[in-house]
mmCIF file of C-alpha atoms in Angstrom:
data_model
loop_
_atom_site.group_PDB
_atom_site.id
_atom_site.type_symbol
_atom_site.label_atom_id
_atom_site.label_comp_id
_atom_site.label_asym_id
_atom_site.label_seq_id
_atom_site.Cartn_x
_atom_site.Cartn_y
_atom_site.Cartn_z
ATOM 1 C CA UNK R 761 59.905 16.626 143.021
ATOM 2 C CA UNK R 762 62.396 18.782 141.556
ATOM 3 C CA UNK R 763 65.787 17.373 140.968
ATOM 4 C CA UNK R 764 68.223 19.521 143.212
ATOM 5 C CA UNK R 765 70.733 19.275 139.619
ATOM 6 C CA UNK R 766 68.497 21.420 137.789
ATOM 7 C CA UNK R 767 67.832 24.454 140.539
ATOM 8 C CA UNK R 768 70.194 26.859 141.001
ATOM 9 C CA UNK R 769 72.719 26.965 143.824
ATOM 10 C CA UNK R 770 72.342 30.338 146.390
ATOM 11 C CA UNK R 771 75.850 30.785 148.093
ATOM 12 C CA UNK R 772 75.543 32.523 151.810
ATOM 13 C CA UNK R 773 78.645 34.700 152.489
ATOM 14 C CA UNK R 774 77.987 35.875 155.916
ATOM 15 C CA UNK R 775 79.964 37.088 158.976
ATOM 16 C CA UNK R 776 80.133 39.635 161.388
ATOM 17 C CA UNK R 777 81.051 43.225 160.599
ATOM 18 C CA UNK R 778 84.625 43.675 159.263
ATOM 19 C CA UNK R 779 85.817 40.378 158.920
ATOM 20 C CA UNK R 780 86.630 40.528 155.151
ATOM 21 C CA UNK R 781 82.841 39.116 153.706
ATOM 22 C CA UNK R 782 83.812 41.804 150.842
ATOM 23 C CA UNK R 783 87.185 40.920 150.085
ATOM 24 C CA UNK R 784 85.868 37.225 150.133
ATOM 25 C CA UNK R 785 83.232 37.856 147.348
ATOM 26 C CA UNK R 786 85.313 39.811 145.420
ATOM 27 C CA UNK R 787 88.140 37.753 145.119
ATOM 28 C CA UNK R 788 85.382 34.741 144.485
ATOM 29 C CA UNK R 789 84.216 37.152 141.912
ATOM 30 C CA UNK R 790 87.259 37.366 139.803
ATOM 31 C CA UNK R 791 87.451 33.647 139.207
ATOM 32 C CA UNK R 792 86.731 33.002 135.626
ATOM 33 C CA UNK R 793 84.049 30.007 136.845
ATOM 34 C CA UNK R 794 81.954 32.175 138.699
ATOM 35 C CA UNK R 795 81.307 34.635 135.805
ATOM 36 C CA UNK R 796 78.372 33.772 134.711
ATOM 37 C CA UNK R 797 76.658 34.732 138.681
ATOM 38 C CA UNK R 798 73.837 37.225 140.544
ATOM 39 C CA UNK R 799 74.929 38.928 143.618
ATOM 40 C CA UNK R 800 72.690 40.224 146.143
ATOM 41 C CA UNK R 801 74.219 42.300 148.912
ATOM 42 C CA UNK R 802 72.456 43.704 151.910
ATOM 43 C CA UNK R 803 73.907 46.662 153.784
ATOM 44 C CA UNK R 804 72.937 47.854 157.151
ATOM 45 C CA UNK R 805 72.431 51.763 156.811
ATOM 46 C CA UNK R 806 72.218 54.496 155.240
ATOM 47 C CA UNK R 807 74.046 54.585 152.380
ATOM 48 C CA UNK R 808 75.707 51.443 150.356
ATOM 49 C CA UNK R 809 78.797 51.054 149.528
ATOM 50 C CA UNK R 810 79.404 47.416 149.121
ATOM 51 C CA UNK R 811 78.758 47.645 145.851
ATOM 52 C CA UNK R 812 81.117 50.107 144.987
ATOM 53 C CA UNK R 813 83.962 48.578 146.773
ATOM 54 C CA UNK R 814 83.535 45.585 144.446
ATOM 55 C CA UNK R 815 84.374 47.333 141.393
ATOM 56 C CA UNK R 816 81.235 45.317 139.508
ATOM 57 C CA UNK R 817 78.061 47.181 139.086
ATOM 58 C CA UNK R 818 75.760 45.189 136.595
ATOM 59 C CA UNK R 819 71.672 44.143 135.906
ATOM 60 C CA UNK R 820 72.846 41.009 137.799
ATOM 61 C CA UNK R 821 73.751 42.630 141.139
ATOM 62 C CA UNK R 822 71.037 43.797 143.814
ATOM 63 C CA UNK R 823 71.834 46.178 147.045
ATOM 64 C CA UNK R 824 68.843 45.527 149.651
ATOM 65 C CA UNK R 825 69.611 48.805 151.423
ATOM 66 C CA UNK R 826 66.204 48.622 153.714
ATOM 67 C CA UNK R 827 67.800 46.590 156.930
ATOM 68 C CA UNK R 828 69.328 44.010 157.586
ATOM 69 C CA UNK R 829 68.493 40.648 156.067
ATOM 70 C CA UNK R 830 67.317 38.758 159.509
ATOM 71 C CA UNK R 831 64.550 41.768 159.593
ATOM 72 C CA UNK R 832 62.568 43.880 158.049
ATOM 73 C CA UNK R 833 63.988 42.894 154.134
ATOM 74 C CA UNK R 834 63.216 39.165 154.590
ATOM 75 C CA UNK R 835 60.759 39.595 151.985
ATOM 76 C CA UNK R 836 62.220 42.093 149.741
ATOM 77 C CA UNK R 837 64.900 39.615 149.886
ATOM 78 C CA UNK R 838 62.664 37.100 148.252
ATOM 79 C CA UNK R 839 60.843 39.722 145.887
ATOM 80 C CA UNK R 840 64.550 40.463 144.423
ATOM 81 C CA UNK R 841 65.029 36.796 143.686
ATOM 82 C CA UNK R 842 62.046 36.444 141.894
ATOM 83 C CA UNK R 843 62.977 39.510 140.143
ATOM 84 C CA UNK R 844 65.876 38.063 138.808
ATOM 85 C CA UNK R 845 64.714 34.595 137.736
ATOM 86 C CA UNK R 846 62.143 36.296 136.174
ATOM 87 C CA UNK R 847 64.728 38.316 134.557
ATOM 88 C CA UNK R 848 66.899 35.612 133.810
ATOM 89 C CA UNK R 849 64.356 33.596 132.333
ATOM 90 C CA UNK R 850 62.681 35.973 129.403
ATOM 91 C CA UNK R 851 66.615 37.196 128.687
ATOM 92 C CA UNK R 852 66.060 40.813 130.648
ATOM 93 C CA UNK R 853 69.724 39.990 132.266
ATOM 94 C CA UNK R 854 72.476 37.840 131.371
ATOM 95 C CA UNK R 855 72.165 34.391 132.006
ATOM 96 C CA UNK R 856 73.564 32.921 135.808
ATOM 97 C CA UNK R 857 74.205 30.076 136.761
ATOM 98 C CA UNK R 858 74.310 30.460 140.780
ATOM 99 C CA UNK R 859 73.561 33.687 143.174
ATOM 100 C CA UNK R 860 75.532 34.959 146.181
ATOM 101 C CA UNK R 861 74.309 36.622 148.973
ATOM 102 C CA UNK R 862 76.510 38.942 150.976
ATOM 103 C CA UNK R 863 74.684 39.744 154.189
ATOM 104 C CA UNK R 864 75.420 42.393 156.689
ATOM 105 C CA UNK R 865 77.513 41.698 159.423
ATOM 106 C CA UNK R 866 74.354 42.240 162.057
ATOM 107 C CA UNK R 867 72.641 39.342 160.646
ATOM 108 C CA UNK R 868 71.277 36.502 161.816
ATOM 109 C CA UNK R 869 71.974 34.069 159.272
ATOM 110 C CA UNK R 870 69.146 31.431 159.389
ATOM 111 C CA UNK R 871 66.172 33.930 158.112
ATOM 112 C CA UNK R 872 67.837 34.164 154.824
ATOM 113 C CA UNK R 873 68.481 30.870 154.631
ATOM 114 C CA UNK R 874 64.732 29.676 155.640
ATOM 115 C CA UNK R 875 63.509 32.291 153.367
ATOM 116 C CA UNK R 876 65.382 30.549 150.345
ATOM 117 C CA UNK R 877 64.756 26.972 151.646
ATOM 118 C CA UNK R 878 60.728 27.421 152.213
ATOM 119 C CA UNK R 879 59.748 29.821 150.039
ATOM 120 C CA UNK R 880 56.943 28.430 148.277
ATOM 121 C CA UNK R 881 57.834 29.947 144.953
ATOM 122 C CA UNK R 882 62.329 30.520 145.324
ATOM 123 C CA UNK R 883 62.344 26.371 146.120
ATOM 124 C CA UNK R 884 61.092 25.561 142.546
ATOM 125 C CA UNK R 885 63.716 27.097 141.361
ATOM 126 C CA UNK R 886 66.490 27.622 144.030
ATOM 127 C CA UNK R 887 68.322 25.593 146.843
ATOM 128 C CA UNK R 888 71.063 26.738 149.318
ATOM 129 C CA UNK R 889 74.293 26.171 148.736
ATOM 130 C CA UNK R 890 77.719 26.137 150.752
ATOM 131 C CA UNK R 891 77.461 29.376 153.615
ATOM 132 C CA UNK R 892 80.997 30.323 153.854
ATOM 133 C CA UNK R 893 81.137 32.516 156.864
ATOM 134 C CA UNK R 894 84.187 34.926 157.974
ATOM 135 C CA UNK R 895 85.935 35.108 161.432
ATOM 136 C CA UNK R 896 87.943 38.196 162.242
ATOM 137 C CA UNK R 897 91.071 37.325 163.692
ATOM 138 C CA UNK R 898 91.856 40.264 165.429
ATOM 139 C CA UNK R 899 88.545 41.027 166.954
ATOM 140 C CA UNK R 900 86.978 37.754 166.972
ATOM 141 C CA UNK R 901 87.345 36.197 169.839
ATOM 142 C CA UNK R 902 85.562 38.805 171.363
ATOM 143 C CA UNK R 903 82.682 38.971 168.802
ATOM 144 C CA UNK R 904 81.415 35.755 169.551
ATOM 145 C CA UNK R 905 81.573 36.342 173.107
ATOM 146 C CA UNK R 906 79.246 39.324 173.002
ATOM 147 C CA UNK R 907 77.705 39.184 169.987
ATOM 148 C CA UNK R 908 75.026 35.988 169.229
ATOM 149 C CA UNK R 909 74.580 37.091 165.727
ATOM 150 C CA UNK R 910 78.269 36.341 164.814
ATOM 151 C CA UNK R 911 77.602 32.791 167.020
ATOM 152 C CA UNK R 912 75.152 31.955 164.551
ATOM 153 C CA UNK R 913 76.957 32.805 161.733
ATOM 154 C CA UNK R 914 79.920 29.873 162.687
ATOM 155 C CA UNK R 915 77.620 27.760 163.778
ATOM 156 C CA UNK R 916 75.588 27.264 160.025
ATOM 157 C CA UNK R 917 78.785 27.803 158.221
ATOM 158 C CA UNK R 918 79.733 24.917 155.451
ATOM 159 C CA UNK R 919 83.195 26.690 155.098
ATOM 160 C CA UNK R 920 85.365 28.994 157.571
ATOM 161 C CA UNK R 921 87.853 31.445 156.637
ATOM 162 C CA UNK R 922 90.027 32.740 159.971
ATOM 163 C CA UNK R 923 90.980 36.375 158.223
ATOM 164 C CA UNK R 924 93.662 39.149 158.874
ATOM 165 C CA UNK R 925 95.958 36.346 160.796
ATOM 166 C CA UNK R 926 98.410 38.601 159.134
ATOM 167 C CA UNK R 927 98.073 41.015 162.025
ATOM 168 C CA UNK R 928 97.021 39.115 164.833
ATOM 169 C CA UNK R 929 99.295 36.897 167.429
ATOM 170 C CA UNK R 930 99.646 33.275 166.983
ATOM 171 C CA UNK R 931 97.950 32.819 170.592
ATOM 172 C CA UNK R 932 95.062 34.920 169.746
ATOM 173 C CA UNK R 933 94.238 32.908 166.365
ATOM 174 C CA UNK R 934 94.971 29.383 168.340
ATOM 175 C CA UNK R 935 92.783 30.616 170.566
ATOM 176 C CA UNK R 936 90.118 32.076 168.072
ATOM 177 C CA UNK R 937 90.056 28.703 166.092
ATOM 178 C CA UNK R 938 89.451 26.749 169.222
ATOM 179 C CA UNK R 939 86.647 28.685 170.048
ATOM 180 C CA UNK R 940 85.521 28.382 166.305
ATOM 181 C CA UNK R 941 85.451 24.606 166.832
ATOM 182 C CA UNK R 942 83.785 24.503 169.978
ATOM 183 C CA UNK R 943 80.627 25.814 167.664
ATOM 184 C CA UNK R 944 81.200 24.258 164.341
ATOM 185 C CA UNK R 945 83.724 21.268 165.056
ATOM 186 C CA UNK R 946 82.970 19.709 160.812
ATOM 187 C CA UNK R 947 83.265 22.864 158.678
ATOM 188 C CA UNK R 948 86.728 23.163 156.757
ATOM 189 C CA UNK R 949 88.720 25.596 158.135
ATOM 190 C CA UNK R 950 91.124 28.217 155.671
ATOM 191 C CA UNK R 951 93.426 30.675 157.721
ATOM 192 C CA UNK R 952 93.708 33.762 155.579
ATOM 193 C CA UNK R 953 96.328 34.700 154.011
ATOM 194 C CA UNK R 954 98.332 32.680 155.807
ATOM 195 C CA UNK R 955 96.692 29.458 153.527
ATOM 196 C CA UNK R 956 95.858 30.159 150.096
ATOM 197 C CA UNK R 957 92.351 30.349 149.832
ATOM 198 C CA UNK R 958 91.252 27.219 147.179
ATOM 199 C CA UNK R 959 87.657 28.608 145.734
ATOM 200 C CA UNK R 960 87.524 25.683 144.197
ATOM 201 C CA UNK R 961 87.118 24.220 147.588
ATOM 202 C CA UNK R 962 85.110 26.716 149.135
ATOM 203 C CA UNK R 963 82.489 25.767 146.470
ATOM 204 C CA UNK R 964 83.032 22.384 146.582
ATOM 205 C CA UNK R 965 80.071 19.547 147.265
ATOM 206 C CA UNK R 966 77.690 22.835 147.189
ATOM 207 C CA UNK R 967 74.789 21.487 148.745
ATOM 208 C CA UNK R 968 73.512 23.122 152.053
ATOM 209 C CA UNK R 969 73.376 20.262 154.837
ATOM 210 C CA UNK R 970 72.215 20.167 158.724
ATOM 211 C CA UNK R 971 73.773 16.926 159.337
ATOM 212 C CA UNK R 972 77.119 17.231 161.324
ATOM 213 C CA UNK R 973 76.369 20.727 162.263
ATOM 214 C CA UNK R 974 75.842 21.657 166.222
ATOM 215 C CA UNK R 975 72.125 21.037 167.812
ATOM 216 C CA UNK R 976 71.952 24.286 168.353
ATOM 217 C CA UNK R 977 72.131 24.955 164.666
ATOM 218 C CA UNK R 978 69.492 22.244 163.893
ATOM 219 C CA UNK R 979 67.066 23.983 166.254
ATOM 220 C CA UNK R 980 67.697 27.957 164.821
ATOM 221 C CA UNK R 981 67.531 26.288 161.357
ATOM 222 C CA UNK R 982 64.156 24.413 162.327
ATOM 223 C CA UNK R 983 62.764 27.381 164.058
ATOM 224 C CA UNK R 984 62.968 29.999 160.944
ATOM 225 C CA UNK R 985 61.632 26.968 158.539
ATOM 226 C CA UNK R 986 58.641 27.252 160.899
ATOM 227 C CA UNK R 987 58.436 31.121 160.945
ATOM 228 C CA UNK R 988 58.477 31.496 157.746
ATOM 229 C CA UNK R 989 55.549 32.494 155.089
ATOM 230 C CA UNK R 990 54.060 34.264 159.131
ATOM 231 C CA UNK R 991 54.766 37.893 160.184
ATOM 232 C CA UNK R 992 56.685 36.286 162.664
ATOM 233 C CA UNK R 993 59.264 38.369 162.847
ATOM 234 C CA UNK R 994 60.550 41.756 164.475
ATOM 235 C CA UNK R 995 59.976 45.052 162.464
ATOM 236 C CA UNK R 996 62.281 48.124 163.477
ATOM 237 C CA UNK R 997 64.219 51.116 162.209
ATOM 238 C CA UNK R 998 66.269 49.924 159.672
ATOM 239 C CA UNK R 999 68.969 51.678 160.491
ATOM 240 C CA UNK R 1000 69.312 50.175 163.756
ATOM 241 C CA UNK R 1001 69.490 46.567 165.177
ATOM 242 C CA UNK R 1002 69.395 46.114 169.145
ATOM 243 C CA UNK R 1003 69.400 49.308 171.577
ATOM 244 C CA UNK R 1004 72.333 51.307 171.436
ATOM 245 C CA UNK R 1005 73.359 49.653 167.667
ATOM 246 C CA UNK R 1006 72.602 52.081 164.776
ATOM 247 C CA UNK R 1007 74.309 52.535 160.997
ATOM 248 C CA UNK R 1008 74.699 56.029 159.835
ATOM 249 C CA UNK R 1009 76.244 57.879 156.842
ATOM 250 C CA UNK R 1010 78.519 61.019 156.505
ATOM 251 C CA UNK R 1011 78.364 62.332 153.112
ATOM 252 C CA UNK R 1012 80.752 65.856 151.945
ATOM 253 C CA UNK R 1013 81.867 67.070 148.463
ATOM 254 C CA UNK R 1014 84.742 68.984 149.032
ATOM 255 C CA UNK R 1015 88.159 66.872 148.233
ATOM 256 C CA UNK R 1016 89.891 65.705 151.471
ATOM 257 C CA UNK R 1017 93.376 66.748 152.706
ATOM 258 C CA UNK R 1018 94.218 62.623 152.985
ATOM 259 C CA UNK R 1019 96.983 63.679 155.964
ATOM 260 C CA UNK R 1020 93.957 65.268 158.089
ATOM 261 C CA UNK R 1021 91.728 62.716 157.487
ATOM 262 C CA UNK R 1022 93.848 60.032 158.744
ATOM 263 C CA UNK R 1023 95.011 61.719 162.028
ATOM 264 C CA UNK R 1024 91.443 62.035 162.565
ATOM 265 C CA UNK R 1025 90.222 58.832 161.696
ATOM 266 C CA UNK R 1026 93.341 57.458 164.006
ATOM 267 C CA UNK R 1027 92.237 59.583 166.683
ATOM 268 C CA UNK R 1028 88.708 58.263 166.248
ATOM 269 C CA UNK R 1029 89.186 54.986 166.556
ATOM 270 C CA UNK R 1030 92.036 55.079 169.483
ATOM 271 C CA UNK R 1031 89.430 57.017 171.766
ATOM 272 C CA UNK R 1032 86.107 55.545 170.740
ATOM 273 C CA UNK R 1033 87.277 52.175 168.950
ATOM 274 C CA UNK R 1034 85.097 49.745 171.704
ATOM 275 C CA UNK R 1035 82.196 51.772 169.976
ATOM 276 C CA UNK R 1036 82.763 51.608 166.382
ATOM 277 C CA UNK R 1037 81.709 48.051 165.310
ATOM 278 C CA UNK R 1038 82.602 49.100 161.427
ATOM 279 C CA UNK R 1039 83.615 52.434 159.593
ATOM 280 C CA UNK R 1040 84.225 52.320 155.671
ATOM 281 C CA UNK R 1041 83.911 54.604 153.267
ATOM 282 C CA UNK R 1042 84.856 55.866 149.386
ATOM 283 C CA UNK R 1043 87.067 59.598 149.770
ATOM 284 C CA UNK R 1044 87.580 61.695 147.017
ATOM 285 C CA UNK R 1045 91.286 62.613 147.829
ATOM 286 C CA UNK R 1046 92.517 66.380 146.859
ATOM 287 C CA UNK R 1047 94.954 65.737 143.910
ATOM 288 C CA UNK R 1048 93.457 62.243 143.272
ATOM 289 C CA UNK R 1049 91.794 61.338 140.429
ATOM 290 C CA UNK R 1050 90.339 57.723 141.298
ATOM 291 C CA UNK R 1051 88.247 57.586 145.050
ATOM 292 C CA UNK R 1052 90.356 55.988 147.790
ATOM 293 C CA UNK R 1053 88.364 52.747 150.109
ATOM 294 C CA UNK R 1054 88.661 52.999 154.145
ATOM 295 C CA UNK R 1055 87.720 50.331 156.350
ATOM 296 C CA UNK R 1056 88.359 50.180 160.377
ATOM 297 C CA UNK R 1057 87.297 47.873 162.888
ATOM 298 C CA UNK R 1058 86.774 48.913 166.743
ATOM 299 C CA UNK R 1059 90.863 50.179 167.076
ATOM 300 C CA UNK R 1060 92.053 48.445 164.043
ATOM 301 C CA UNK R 1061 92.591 50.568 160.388
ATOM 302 C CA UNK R 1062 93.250 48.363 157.261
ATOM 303 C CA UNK R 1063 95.767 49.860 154.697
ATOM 304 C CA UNK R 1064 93.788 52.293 152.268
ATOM 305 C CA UNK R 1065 92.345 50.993 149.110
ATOM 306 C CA UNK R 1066 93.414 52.990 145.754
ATOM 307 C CA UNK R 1067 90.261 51.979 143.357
ATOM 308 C CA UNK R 1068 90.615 52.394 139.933
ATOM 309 C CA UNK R 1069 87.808 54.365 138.974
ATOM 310 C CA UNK R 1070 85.116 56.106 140.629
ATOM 311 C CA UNK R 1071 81.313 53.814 140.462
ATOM 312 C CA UNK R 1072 79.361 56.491 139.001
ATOM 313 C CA UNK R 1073 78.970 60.079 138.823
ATOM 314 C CA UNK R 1074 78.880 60.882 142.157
ATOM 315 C CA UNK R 1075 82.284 62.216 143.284
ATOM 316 C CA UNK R 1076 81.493 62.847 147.053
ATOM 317 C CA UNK R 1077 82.946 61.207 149.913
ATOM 318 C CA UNK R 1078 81.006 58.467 151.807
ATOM 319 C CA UNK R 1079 81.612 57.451 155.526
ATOM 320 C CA UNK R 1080 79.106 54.649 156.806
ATOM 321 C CA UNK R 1081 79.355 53.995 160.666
ATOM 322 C CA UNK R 1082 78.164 51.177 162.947
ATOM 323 C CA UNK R 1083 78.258 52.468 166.443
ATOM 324 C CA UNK R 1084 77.260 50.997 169.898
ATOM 325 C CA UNK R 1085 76.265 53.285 171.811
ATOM 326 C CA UNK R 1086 78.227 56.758 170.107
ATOM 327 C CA UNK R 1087 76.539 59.565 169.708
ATOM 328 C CA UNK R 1088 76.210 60.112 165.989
ATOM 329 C CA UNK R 1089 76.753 64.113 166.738
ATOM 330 C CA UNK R 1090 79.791 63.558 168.388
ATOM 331 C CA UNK R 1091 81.727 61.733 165.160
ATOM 332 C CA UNK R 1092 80.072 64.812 162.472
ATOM 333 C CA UNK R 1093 81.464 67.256 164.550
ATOM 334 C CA UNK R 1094 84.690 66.213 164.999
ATOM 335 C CA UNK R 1095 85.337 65.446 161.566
ATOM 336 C CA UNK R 1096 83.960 69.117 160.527
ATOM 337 C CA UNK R 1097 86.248 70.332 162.524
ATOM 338 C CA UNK R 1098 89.253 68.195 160.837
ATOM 339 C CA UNK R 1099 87.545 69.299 157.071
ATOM 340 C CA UNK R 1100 87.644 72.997 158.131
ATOM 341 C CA UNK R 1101 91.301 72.597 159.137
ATOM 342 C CA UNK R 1102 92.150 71.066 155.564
ATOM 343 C CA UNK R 1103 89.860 74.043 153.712
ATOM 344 C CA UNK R 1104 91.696 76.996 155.580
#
């Protein structure tokens, strides 16, 4: 049997759309002791932009782009870890020493972690590590309420972190954490940025375990083990998950009039915010030379993000939407009309 020492630790970061799984990794990221590590992150549409938002584009970091993870990738997720060990192992890539996966916010977390865990060939060489899953503290009380994706997601998590109790009432996160524990009463709990978030911590005693987690979890972790290496599992557009849900991408070269854009956007999201599970997006910004980073949740608009540098070549501004229910025509021609404004 192979000694669990030897294989190399996969770290889950999962959580549902907009609570900060991003922010997490990069911050993770930028610790010295987590140099020498392979990122995989899957994106639900389009166009990906995780990536990009993390600043860090090397031959050790994978976008799955083709669905989400709990679908139709589950074994593309598996061919791109092969890929890299095999990489890894005749010096192709740098050396790492443990992987991360950033899932979309749509998935279902205990595919990916079956896949990893019973893969004939990834076990030899792999085994799951802490899942540190994020909990919006703004939105998610109501996530888990409606959503059984983001359920799951507390329910397997070795680590919580509560995020953007910045911005929501004390009542609402007392409320959200009780919740929380109602699903996953073990897992450490971090309230961020109200607590400093310890890494060290978060990656601390990094070994995957059922015990102590909900019967529930037990049974969805069971159930997967048992689906997988069969075709078990749903096939579907991969730009949509569940009836009404679907990802889509606006993409337009000309520089944006940043005063426009935000009156729209604001506008947006204060008439159709119930709709928009997730916006985000890079903008090239007239009169700036370095691509500014969106995000919004349903109502709620983060601060912009002023990157340092654009990723690559491309200099055109990317929107990615996750509507439920919104007619994608509806969102293109509204913002045309905003762009036309700005060009005239």
């Amino acid at each position: 049997m192979t000694d669990e020492v030897t294989l190399t630790p996969v770290n889950l970061i999962t959580g549902f759309l907009g609570s900060g799984k991003t922010t997490l990794l990069q911050r993770l990221l930028s610790d010295p002791a987590l140099a020498d590590t392979a990122v995989l992150i899957n994106e639900f549409g389009e166009v990906g932009l995780d990536h990009h938002l993390l600043e860090r584009i090397d031959d050790t970091m994978v976008l799955l782009q083709s669905g989400c993870l709990c679908c139709t990738i589950r074994g593309e997720l598996s061919s791109a870890i092969r890929d890299l060990h095999s990489k890894r192992e005749c010096g192709a890539i740098p050396f790492f020493r443990r992987m991360i996966i950033e899932s979309t916010g749509l998935a279902d977390p205990f595919p990916i972690l079956s896949t990893v865990h019973a893969d004939p060939v990834l076990k030899h060489h792999f085994r799951l590590g802490n899942v540190i899953a994020t909990v919006d503290a703004v939105n998610g009380e109501a996530q888990l309420s409606r959503q059984p994706e983001s359920v799951k997601q507390v329910a397997v998590a070795d680590r919580l972190v509560v995020t953007k109790t910045d911005i929501a009432d004390e009542v609402t996160v007392i409320s959200l954490v009780d919740h929380i524990r109602q699903l996953n009463p073990s897992a450490p709990l971090w309230c961020s940025p109200q607590t400093i978030l310890d890494i060290e911590a978060l990656l601390s005693h990094d070994l995957f375990q059922l015990a102590g987690k909900s019967a529930a979890a037990q049974h969805w972790f069971s159930a997967e083990i048992a689906r997988t290496g069969t075709h078990d599992h749903h096939v579907h557009d991969p730009n949509r998950h569940g009836i009404g849900i679907q990802a889509f991408a606006v993409v337009f070269a000309e520089p944006v009039d940043w005063t426009l854009f935000g009156i729209w956007l604001t506008m947006l999201l204060n008439r159709h915010g119930a709709a928009i599970l997730r916006v985000k997006g890079i903008l090239n910004i007239a009169g700036s030379s370095a691509p500014v980073a969106v995000h919004g949740v349903q109502h709620l608009v983060h601060p912009p993000i002023h990157m340092m540098s654009w990723p690559d070549e491309d200099r055109r501004s990317r929107l990615v939407f996750i509507v439920d229910g919104l007619d994608r025509a509806l969102i293109e021609r509204s913002l045309s009309a905003f762009l036309r404004l700005g060009a005239a």
